[in-house]
Short mmCIF file of C-alpha atoms and ligand atoms in Angstrom, two decimals:
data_model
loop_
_atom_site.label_atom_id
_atom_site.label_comp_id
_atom_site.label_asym_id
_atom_site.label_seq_id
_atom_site.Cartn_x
_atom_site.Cartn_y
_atom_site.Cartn_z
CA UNK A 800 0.00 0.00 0.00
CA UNK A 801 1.44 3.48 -0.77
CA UNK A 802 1.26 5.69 1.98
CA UNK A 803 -0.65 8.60 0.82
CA UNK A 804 -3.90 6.17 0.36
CA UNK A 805 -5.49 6.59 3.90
CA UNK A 806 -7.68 3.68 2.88
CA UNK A 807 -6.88 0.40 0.93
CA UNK A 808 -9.36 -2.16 0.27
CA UNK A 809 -8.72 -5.20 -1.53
CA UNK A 810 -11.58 -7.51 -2.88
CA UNK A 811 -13.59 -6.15 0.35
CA UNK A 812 -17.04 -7.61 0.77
CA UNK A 813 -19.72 -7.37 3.48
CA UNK A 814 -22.69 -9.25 4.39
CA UNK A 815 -25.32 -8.43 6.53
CA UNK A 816 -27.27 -11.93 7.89
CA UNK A 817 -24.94 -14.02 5.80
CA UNK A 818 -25.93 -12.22 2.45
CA UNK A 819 -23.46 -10.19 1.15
CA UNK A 820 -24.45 -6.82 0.31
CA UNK A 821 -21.51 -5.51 -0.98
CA UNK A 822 -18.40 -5.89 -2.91
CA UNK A 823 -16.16 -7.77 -3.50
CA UNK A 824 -14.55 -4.35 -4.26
CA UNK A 825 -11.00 -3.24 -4.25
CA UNK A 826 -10.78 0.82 -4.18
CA UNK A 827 -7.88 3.47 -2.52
CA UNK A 828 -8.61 6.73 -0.91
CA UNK A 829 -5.71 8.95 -1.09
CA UNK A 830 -5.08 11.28 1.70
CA UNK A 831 -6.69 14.86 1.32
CA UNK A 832 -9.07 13.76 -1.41
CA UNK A 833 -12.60 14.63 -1.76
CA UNK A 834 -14.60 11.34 -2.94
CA UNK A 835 -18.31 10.61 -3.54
CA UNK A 836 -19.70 7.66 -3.50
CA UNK A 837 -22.75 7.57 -6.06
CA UNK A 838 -25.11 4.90 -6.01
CA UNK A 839 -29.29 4.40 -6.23
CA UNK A 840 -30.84 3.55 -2.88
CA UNK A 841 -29.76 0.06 -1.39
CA UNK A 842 -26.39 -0.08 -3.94
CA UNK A 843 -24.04 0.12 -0.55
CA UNK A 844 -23.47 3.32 -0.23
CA UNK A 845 -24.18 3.20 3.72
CA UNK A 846 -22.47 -0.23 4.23
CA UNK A 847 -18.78 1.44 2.54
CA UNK A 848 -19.25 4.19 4.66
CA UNK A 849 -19.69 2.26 7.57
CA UNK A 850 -16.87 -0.08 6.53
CA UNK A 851 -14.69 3.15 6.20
CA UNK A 852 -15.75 3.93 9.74
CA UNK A 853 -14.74 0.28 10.90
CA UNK A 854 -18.51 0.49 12.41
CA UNK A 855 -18.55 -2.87 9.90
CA UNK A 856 -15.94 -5.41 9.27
CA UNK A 857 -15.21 -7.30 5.70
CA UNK A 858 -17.09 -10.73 5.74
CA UNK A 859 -13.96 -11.36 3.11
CA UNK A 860 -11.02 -9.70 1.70
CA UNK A 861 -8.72 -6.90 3.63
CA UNK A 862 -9.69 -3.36 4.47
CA UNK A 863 -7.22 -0.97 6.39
CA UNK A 864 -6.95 2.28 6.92
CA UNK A 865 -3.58 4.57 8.04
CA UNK A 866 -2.22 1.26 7.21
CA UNK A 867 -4.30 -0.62 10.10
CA UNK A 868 -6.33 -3.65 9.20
CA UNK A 869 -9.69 -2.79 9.75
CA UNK A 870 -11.24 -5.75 11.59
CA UNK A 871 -12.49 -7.67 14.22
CA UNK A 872 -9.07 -8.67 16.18
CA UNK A 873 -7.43 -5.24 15.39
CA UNK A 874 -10.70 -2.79 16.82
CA UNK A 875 -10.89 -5.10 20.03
CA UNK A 876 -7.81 -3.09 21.18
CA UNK A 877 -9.23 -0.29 23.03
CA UNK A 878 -6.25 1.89 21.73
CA UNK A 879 -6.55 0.89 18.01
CA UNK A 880 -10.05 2.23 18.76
CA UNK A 881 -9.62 5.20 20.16
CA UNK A 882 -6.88 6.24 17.64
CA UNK A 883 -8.97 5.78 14.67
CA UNK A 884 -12.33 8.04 16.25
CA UNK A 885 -10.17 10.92 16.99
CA UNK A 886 -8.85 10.26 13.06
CA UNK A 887 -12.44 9.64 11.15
CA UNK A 888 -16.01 11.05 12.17
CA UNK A 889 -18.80 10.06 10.41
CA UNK A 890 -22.09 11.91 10.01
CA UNK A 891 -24.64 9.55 9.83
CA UNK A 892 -27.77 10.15 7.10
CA UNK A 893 -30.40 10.32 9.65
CA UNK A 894 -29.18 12.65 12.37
CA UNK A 895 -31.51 11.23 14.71
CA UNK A 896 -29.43 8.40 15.58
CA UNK A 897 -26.40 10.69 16.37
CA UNK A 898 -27.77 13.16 18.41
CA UNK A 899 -28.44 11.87 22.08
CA UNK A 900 -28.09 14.90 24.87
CA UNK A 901 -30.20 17.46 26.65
CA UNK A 902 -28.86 20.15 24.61
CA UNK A 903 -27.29 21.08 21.65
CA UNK A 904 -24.17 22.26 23.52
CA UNK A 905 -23.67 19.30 25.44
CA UNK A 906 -24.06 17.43 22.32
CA UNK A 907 -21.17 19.43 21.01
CA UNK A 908 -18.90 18.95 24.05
CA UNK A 909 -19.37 15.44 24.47
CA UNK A 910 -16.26 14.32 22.24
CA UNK A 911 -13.75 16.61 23.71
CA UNK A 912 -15.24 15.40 26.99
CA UNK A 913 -14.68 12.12 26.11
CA UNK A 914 -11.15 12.96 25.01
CA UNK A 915 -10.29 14.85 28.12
CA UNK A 916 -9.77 18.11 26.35
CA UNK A 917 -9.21 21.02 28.89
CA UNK A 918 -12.33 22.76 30.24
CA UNK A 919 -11.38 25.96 28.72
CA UNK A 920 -10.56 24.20 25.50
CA UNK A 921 -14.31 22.51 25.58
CA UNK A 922 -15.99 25.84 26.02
CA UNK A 923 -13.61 27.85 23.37
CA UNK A 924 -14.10 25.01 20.79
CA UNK A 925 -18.21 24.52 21.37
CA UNK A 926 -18.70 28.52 20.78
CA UNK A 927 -16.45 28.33 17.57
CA UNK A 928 -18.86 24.76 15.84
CA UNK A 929 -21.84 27.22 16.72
CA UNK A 930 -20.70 29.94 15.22
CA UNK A 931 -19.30 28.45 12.46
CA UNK A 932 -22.31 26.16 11.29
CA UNK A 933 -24.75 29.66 12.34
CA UNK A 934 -26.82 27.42 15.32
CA UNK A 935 -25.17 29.58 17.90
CA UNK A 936 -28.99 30.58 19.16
CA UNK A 937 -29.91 26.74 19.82
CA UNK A 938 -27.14 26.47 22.35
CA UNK A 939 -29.50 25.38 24.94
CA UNK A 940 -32.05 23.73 22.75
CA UNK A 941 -32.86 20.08 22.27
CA UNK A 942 -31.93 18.62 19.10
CA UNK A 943 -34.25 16.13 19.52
CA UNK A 944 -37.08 19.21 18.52
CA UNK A 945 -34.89 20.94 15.84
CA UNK A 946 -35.67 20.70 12.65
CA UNK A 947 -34.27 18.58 10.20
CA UNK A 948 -32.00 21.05 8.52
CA UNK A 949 -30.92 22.50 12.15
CA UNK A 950 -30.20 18.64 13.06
CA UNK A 951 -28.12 18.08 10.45
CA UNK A 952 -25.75 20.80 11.06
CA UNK A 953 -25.72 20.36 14.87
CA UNK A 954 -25.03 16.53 13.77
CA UNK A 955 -22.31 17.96 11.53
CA UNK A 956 -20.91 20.20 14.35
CA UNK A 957 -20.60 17.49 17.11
CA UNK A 958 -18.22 15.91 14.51
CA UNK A 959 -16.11 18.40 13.41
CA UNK A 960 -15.51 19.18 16.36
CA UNK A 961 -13.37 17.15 17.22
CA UNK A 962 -11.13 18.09 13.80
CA UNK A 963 -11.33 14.50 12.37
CA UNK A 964 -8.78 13.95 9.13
CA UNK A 965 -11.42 11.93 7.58
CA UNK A 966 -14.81 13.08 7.13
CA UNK A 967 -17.23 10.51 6.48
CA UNK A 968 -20.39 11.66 4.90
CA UNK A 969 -24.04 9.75 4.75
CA UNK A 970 -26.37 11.79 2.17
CA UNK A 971 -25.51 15.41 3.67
CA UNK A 972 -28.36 16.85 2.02
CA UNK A 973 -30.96 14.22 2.18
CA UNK A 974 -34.43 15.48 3.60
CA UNK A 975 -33.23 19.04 3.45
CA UNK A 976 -35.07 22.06 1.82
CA UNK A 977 -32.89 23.50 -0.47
CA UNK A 978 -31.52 26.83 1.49
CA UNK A 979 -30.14 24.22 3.55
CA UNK A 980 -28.82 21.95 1.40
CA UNK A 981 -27.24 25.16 -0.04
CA UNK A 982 -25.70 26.19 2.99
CA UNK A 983 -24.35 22.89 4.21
CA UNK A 984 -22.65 22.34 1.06
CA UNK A 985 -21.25 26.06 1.01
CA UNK A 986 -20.09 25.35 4.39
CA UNK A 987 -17.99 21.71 3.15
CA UNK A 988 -16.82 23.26 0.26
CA UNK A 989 -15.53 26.27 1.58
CA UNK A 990 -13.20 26.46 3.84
CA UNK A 991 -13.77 23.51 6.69
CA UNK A 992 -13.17 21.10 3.71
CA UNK A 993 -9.27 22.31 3.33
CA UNK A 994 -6.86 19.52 3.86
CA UNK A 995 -9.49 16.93 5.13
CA UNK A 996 -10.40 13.63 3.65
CA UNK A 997 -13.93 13.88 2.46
CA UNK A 998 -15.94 10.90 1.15
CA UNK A 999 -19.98 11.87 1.01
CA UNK A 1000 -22.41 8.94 -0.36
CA UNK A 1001 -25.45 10.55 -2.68
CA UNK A 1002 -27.80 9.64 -5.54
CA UNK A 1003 -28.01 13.39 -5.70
CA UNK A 1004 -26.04 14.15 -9.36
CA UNK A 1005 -26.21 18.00 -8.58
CA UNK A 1006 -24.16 17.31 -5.82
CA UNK A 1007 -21.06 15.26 -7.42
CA UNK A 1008 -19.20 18.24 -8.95
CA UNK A 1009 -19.29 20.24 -5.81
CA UNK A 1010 -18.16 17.94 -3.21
CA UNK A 1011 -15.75 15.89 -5.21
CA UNK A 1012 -12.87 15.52 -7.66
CA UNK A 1013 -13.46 11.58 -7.53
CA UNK A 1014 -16.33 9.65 -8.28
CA UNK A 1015 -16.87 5.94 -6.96
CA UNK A 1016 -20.21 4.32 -8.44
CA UNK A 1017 -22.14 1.79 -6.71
CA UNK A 1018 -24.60 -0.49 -8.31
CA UNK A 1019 -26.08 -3.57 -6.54
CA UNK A 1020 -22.96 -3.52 -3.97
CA UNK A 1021 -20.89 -3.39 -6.84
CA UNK A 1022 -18.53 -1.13 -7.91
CA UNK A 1023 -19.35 -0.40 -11.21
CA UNK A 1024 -17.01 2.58 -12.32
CA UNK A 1025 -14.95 5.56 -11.00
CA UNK A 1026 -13.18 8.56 -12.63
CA UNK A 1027 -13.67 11.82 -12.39
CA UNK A 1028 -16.96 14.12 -12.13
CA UNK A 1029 -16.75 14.62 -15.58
CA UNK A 1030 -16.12 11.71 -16.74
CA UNK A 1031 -19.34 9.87 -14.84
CA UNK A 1032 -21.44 12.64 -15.70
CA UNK A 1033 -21.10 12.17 -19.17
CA UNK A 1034 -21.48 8.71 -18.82
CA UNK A 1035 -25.16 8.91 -19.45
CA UNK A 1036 -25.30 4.58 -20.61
CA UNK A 1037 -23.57 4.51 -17.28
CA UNK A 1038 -25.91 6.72 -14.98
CA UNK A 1039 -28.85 5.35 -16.48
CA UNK A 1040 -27.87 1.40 -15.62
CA UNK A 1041 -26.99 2.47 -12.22
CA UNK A 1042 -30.78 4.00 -11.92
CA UNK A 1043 -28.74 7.56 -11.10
CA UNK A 1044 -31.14 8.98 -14.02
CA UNK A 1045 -34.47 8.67 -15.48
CA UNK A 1046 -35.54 9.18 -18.92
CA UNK A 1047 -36.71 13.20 -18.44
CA UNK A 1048 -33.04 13.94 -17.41
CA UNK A 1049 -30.38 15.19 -19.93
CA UNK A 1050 -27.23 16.89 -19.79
CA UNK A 1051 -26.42 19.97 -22.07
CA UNK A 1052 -22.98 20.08 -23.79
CA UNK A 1053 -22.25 23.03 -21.81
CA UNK A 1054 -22.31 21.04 -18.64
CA UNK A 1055 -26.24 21.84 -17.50
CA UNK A 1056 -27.67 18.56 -16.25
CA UNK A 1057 -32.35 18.84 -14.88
CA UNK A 1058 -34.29 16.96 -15.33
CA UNK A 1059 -37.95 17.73 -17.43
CA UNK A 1060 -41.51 17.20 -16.09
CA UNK A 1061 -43.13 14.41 -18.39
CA UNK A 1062 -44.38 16.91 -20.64
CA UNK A 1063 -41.48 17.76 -22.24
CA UNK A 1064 -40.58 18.50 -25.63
CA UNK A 1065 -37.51 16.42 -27.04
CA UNK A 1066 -36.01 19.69 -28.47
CA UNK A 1067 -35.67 22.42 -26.50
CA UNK A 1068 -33.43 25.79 -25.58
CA UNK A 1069 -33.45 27.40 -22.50
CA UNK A 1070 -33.33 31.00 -22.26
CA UNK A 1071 -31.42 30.82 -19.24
CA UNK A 1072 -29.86 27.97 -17.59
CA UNK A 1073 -31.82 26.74 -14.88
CA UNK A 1074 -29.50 23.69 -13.31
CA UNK A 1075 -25.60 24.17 -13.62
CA UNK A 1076 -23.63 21.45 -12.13
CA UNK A 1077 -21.53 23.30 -9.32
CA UNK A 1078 -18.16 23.62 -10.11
CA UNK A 1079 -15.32 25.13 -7.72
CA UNK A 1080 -16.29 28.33 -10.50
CA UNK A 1081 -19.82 28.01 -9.76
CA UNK A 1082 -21.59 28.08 -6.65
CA UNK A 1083 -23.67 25.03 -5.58
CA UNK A 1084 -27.60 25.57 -6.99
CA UNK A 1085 -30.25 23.08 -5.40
CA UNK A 1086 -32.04 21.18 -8.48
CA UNK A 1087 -35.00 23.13 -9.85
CA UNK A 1088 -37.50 22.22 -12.36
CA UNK A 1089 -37.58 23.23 -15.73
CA UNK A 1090 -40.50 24.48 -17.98
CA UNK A 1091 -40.99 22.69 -21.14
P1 LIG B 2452 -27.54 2.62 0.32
O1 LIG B 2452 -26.86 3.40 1.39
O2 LIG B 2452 -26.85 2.74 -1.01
O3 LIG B 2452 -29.01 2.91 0.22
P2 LIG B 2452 -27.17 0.32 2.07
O4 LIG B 2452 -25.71 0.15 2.30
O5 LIG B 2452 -27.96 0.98 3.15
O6 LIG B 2452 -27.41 1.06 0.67
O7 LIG B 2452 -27.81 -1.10 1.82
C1 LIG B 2452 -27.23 -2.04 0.93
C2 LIG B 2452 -28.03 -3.32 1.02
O8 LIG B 2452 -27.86 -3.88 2.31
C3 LIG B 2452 -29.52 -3.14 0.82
O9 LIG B 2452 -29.99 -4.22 0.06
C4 LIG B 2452 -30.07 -3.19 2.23
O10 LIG B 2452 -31.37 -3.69 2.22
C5 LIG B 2452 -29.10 -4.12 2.92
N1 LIG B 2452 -28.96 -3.82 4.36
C6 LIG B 2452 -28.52 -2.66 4.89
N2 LIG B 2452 -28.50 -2.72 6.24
C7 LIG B 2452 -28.96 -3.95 6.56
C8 LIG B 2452 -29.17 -4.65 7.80
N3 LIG B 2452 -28.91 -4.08 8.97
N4 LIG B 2452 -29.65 -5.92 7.74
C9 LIG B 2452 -29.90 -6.51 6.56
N5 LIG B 2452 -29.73 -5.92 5.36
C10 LIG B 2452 -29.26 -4.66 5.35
#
């Protein structure tokens, strides 16, 4: 394995109740790289992420990460353990399941409690994640009665945090209206993203260009292709087998990728782009619908 990949898998599969549900699949993530995983609902796309998060182990093959196997024997070491969390957070897609205390703040200091960080440290750190992901007035709120958007980034906070090299990302955007799909991706894209490892899992094409500069495509628990934004948006043989697209979507030459209500006519211009694919040039626009 060459250093710089921070995770190595080699023909990796996982089962869940003895029926494998993904892989086998060998695939490298090199340090510093942004990656989405793209796949149709049930392809795997949780399971990887999970595997990447050693919250699953390979039913056969070898996964490691910083050049640790990631397995059974190896994660029963209380050390091995602890390493890794402070190296990888993962935001789970439902934020329900991550967020467990009284209050939003105590759901951001619970890490660096858990770590042993200095008091002073805690308190500095907790007022920077609030201000920072703009939830700084539901300090003392309950995330259980935010709203989904608000959960999300409080979910989002408790794991930055704690400044993990890795972030591990479940369908960022899923279930959010699209002023805060906006401003979660603004805030991954810009800035907090520097330097990190980011892998985020989607079916959401408007997303890819945005959030990565390598694609890895799921289908069935396969992996079916990878390459670069580009180069699997293009793919439309490719998108369509892996149910990314449906037969009202198209992609202009100049990039623009919507999708058409049924109605549409087959030829069409558009007075003025509606969907642009985000680029680091363009800003991030949630999908709208276009008029025939
Ligand atoms: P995705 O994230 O792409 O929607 P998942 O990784 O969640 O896909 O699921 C992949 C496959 O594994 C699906 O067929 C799903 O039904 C199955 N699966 C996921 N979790 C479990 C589980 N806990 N028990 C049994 N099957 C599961």
């Amino acid at each position: 394995m060459t250093n710089d990949f921070i995770f190595d898998l080699q023909e990796v599969s996982c089962a869940h109740q003895g029926t494998t549900v993904l892989g086998p699949l060998s695939l490298q993530i090199r340090a510093g790289s942004r990656v989405a995983i793209l796949g149709a609902n049930g392809s795997g796309k949780t399971t990887l992420l999970r595997l990447l998060d050693a919250l699953h182990y390979p039913h056969s093959g070898v996964a490691s990460a910083f050049g640790q196997r990631i397995d059974e024997a190896s994660f029963a070491d209380d050390e091995v353990n602890f390493a890794f969390r402070r190296r990888v957070g993962l935001v789970f897609q439902n934020p329900d399941v991550q967020l467990f205390n009284p209050t939003v703040f105590d759901e951001l200091a619970f890490g660096p409690l858990q770590l042993g960080w200095p008091r002073e440290r805690i308190l500095a750190a907790v007022e920077d994640s609030l201000a920072r992901l703009r939830i700084t007035h539901l300090r003392q709120r309950a995330p259980h009665r935010l709203s989904g958007g608000e959960k999300k980034r409080v979910a989002l906070a408790s794991v930055l945090i704690m400044e993990p090299e890795v972030l591990l990302l479940d369908e960022p955007t899923a279930a959010l209206d699209p002023e805060s799909q906006g401003e979660i991706l603004r805030f991954l894209t810009e800035g907090q993203g520097s330097g990190r490892t980011i892998v985020t899992s989607t079916h959401d094409l408007h997303l890819v260009e945005g959030i990565a500069e390598h694609v890895i495509v799921l289908g069935a628990g396969k992996l079916v292709a990878q390459g670069t934004p580009a180069e699997i948006l293009g793919n439309e043989a490719l998108l369509r087998a892996t149910h990314l697209i449906h037969s009202h979507w198209h992609r202009h030459a100049d990039g623009e990728v919507h999708e058409h209500d049924h109605l549409h006519a087959h030829s069409h211009v558009h007075a003025a782009p509606s969907i642009t694919l985000a680029t680091s040039a363009t800003p991030y626009r949630p999908l709208q619908r276009s008029r025939p």
